[in-house]
Tab-separated table of C-alpha atoms in Angstrom:
chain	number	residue	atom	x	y	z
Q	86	UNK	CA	145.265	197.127	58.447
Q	87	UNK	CA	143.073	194.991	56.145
Q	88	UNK	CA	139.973	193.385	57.707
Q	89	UNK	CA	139.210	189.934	56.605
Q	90	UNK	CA	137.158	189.358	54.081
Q	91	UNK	CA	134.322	187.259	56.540
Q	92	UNK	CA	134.158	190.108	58.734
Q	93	UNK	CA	133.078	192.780	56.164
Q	94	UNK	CA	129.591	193.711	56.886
Q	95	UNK	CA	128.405	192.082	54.021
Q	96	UNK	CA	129.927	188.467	54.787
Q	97	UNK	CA	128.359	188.663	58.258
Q	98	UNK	CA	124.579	189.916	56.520
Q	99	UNK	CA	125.113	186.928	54.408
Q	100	UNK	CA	125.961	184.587	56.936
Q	101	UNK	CA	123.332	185.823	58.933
Q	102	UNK	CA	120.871	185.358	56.050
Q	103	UNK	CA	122.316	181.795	55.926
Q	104	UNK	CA	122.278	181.165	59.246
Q	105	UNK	CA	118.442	181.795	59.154
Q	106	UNK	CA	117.357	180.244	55.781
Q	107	UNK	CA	118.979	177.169	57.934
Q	108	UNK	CA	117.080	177.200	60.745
Q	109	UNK	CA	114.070	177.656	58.580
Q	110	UNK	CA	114.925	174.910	56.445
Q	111	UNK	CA	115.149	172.781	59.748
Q	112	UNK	CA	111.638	173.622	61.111
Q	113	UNK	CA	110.126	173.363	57.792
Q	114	UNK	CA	111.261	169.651	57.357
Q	115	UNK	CA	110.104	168.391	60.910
Q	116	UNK	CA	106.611	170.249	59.996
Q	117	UNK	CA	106.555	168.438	57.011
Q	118	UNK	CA	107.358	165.104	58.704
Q	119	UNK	CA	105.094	165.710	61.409
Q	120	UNK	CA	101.926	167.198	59.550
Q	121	UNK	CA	99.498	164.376	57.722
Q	122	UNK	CA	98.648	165.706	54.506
Q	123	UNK	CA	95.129	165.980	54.088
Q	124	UNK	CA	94.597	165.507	50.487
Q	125	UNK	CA	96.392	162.595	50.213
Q	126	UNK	CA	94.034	159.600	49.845
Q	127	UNK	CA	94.094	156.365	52.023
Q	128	UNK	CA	95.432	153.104	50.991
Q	129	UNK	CA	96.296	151.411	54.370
Q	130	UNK	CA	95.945	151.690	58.103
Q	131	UNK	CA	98.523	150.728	60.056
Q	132	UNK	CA	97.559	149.439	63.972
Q	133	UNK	CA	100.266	149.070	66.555
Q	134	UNK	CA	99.303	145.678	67.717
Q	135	UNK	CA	102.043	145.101	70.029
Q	136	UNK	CA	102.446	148.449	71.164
Q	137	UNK	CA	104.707	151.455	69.984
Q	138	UNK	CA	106.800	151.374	67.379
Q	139	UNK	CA	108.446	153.479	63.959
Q	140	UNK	CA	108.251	153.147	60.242
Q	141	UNK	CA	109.857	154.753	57.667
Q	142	UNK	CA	107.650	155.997	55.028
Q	143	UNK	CA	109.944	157.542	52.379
Q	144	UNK	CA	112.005	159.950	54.121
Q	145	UNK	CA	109.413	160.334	57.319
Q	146	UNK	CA	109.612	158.748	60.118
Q	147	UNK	CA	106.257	157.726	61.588
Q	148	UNK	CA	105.373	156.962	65.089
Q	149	UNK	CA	102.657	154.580	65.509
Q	150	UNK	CA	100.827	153.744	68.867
Q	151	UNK	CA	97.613	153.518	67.964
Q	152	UNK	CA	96.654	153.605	64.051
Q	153	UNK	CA	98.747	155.109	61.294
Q	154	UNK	CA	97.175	155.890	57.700
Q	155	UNK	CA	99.620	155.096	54.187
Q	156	UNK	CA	98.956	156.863	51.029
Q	157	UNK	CA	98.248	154.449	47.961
Q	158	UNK	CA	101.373	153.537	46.142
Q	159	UNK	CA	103.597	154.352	49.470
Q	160	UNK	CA	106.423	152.086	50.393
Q	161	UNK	CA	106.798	151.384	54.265
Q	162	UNK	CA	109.584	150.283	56.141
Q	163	UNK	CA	109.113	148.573	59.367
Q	164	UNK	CA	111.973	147.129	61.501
Q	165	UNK	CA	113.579	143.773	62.368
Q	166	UNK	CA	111.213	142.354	65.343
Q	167	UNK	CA	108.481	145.086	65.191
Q	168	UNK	CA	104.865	143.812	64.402
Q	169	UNK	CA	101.952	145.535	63.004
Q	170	UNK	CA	98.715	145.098	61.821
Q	171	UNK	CA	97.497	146.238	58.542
Q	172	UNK	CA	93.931	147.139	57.749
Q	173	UNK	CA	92.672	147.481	53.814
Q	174	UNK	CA	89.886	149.402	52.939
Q	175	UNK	CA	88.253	146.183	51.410
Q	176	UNK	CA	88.147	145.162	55.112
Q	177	UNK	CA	90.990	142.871	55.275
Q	178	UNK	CA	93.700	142.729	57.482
Q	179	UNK	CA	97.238	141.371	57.472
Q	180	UNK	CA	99.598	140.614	60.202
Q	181	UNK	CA	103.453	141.642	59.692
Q	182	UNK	CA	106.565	140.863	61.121
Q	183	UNK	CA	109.477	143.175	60.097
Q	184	UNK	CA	112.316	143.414	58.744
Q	185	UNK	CA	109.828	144.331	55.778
Q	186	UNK	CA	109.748	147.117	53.349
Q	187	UNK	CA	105.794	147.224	51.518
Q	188	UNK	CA	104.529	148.742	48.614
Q	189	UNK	CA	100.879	149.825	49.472
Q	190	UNK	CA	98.551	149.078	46.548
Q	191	UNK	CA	96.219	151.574	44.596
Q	192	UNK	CA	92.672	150.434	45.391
Q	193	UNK	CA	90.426	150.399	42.026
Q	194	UNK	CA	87.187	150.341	43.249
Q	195	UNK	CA	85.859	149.802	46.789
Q	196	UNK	CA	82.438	149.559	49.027
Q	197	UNK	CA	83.674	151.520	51.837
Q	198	UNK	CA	85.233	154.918	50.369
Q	199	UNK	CA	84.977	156.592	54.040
Q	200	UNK	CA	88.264	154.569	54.078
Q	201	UNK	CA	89.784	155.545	51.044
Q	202	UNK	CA	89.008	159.040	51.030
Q	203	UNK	CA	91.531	161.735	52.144
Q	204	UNK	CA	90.542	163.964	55.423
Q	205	UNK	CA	89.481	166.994	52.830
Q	206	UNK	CA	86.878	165.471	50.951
Q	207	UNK	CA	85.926	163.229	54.151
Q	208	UNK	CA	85.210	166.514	55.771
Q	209	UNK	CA	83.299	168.219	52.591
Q	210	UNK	CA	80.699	165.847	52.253
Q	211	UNK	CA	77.119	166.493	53.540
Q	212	UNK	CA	76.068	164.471	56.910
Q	213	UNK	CA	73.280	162.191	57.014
Q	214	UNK	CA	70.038	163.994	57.393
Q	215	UNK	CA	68.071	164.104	60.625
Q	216	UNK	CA	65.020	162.251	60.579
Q	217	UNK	CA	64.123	161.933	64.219
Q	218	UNK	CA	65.062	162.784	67.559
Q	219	UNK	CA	65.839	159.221	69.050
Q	220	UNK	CA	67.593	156.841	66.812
Q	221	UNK	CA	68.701	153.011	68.114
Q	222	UNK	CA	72.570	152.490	67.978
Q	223	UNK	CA	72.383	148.794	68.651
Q	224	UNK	CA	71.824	145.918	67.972
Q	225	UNK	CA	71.132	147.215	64.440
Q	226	UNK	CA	71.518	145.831	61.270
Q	227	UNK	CA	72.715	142.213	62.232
Q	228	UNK	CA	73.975	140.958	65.936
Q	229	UNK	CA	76.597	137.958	66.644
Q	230	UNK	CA	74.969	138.512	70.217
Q	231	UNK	CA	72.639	136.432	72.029
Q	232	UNK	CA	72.820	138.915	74.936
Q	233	UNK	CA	73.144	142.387	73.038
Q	234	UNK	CA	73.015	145.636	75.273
Q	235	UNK	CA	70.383	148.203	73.769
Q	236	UNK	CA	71.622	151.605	73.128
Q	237	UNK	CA	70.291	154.821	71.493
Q	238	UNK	CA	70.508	158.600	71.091
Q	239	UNK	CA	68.406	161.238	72.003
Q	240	UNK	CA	67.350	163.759	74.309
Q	241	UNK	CA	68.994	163.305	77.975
Q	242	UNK	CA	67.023	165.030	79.800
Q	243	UNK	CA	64.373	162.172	79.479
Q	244	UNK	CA	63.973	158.586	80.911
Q	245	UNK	CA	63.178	155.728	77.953
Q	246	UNK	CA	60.405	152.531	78.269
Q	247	UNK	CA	62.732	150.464	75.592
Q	248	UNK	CA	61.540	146.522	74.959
Q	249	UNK	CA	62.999	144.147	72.200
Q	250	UNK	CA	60.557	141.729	70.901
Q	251	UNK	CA	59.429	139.586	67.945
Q	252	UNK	CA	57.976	141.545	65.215
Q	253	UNK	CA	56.060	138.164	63.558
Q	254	UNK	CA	54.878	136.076	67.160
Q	255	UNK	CA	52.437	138.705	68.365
Q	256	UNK	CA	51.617	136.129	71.541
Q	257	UNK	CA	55.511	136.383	72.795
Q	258	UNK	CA	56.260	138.404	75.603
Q	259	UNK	CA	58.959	141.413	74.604
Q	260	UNK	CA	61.773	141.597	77.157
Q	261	UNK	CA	61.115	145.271	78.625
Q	262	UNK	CA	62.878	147.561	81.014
Q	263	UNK	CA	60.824	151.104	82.330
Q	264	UNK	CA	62.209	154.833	82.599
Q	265	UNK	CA	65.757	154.179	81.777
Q	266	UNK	CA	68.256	155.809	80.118
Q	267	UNK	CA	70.962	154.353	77.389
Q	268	UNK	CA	72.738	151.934	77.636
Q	269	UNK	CA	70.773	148.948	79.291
Q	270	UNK	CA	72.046	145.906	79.466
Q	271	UNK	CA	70.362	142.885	77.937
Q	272	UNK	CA	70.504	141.043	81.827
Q	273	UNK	CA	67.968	144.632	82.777
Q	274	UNK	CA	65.495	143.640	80.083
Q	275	UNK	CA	62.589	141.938	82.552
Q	276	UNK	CA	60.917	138.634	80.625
Q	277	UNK	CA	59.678	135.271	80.901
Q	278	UNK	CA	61.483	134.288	78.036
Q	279	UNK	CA	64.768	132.587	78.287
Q	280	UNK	CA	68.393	134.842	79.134
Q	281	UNK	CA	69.590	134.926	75.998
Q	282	UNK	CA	67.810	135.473	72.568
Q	283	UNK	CA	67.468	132.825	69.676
Q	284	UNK	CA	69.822	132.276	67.092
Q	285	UNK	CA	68.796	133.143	63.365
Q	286	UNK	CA	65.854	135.255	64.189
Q	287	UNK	CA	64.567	138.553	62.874
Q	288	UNK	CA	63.736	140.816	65.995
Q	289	UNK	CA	62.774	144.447	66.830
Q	290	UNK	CA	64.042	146.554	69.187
Q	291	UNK	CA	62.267	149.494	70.250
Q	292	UNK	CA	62.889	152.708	72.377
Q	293	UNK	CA	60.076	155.364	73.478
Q	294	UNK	CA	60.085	158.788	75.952
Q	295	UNK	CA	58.369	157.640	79.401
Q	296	UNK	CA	56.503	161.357	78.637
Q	297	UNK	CA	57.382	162.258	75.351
Q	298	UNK	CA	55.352	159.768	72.126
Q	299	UNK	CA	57.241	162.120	69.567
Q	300	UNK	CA	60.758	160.385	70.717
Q	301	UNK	CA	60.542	157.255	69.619
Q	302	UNK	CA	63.199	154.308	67.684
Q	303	UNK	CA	62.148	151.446	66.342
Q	304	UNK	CA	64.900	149.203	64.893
Q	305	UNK	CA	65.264	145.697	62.935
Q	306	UNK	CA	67.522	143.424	63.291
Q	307	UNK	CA	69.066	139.546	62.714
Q	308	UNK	CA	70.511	137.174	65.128
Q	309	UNK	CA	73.057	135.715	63.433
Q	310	UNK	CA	73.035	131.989	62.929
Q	311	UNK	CA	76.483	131.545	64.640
Q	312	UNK	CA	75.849	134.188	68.047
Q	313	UNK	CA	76.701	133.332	70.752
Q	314	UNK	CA	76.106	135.073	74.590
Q	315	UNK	CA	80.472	136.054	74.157
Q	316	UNK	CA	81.406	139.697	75.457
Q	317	UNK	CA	82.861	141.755	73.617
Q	318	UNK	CA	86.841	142.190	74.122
Q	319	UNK	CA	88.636	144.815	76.109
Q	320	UNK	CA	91.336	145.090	74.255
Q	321	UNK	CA	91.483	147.942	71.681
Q	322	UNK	CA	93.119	146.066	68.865
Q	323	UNK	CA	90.616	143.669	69.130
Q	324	UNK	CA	87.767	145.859	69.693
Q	325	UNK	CA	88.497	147.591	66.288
Q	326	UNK	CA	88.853	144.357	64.368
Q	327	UNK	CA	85.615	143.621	65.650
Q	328	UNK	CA	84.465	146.900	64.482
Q	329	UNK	CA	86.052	146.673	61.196
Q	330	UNK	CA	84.781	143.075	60.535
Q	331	UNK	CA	81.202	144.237	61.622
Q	332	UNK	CA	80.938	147.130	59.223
Q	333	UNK	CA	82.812	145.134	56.378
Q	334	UNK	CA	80.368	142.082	55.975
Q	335	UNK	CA	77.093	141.031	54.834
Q	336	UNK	CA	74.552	142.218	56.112
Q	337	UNK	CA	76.546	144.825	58.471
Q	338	UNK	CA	76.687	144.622	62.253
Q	339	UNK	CA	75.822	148.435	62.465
Q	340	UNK	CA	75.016	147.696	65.959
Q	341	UNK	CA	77.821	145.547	67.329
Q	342	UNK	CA	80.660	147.902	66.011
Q	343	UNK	CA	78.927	151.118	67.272
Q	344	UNK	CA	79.313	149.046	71.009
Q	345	UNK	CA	82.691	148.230	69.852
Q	346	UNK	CA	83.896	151.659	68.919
Q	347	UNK	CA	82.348	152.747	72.014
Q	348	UNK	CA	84.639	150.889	74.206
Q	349	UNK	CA	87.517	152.191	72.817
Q	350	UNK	CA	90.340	153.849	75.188
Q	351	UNK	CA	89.822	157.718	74.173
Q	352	UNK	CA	93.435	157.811	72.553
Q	353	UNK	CA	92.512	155.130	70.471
Q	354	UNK	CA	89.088	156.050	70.018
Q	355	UNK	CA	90.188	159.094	68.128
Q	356	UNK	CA	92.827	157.571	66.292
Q	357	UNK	CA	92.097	158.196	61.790
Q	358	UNK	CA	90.930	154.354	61.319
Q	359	UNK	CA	88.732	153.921	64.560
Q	360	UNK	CA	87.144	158.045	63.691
Q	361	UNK	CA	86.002	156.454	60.135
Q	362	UNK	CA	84.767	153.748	61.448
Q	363	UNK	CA	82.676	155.285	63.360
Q	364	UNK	CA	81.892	158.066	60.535
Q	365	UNK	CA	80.799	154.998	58.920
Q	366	UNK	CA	79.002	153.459	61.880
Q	367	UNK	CA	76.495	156.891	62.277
Q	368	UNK	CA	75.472	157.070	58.669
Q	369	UNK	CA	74.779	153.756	58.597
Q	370	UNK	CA	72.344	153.644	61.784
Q	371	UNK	CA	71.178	157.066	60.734
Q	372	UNK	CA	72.603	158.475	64.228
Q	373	UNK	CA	73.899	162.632	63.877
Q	374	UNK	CA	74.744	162.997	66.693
Q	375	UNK	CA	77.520	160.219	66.711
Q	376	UNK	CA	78.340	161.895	63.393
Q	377	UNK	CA	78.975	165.037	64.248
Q	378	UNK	CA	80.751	163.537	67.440
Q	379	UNK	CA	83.004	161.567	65.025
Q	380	UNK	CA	83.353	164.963	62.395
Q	381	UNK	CA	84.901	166.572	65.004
Q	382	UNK	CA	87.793	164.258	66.221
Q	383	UNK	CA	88.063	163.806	62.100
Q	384	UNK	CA	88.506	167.880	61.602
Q	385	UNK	CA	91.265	167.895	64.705
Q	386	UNK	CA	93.355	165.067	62.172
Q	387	UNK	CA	94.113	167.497	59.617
């Protein structure tokens, strides 16, 4: 009696063989869709602005509900009703509506590459050194504000005597608030002086150890022309455009996107976009340990 050929024993090995380079195949391909490649540099950041939704980004399928990051020279798909918003690492932003397909462009030359960088040479280059042990968060830099909270790092196991004041009028009272710890609110700050702070002023802000002189911040900053005594948003899409538009002009809002950032619901907070932000947000104010706070969600994106 002849056997059939498919069940000689070396059909079924090389079925079997088959069979498995198959199921390997399989795995491999959903890896590959699933795993964000490293080295690829950033071109755009996609935010899910009206909550979850897909895109098709060659022949992946990505799933965005909070921020998504595009490779330069990437084409996008995103489907009939869906909305997103895009972020650029120039700063700007773009509202879509699909049924859209998108080329992203190759950036030449930009002033913010912590946003154009890919996650391996993000997470190769040095931090920002050290200098003290206390360093002011906000306001820093510049403040749309009238009312802005006063935060800072250092060590927690000791209570702050924190004022902001005008570094010119030596005869005006500082607004001051004793043995506290970050944040304080700007309401806490005890004064003579009016609720709110005056528009298109230069102002200090400093923070010192109740029992410690060798912890000490001192920080400069603007009142913007235009602030205003507005809170900032709850919502996180808003809270990173805020963030995003802080860091992005001139001079910076160091100070008003660290609060922003800070508000952030933890999902979103450790989303690719709202991690580089605040990458960006802790060199600039000179703050490690938001840096190394921020390194770490940016190491578990690989």
């Amino acid at each position: 009696m002849m056997i059939p050929p498919w069940k000689t024993r070396p059909a079924r090995r090389l079925a079997f063989v088959f069979f498995v380079g198959v199921i390997v195949g399989v795995v491999m391909l959903f890896w590959w869709r699933r795993v964000p490649d490293a080295a690829t540099p950033r071109g755009v950041y996609l935010i899910a602005d009206h909550g979850e939704t897909f895109v098709r980004v060659g022949l992946r399928t990505r799933r965005v509900t909070t921020t998504e990051a595009i490779a330069p020279g990437k084409t996008f798909a995103l489907p009939t009703g869906k909305t997103l918003r895009l972020v650029f690492p120039d700063g700007r932003t773009e509202n879509v509506v699909g049924p859209k397909r998108i080329t992203v462009p190759v950036a030449t030359t930009t002033d913010f590459p912590t946003l154009t960088r890919s996650l391996r040479e993000l997470l190769g280059q040095p931090a920002p050194p050290q200098t003290t042990s206390t360093v002011i968060t906000s306001p820093v830099g510049a403040t749309r504000f009238l009312k802005p909270p006063l935060t800072w790092e250092g060590p927690k196991d000791l209570t702050y005597d924190v004022a902001i004041g005008d570094p010119v009028d030596f005869n005006a009272p500082a607004r001051v608030a004793r043995s506290v710890q970050s944040p304080v609110a700007f309401s806490k700050l005890e004064s003579t002086l009016p609720p709110e702070l005056v528009a298109d002023r230069l102002m200090a802000a400093i923070v010192r150890a109740t029992n410690d002189p060798n912890a000490r911040a001192i920080s400069r900053f603007l009142v913007k022309p235009d602030a205003t005594d507005a809170e900032l948003p709850a919502d996180p899409v808003a809270l990173l455009a805020e963030a995003i538009d802080a860091l992005t002009q001139k001079p910076a809002r160091v100070g008003d996107s660290f609060l922003a950032l800070e508000k952030l619901p933890e999902a979103w907070k450790k989303s690719e976009l709202a991690v580089r932000l605040r990458l960006m947000a802790a060199s600039a104010a000179g703050a490690p340990r938001a840096y190394d706070a921020a390194l770490k969600d940016a190491q578990a994106l690989k």
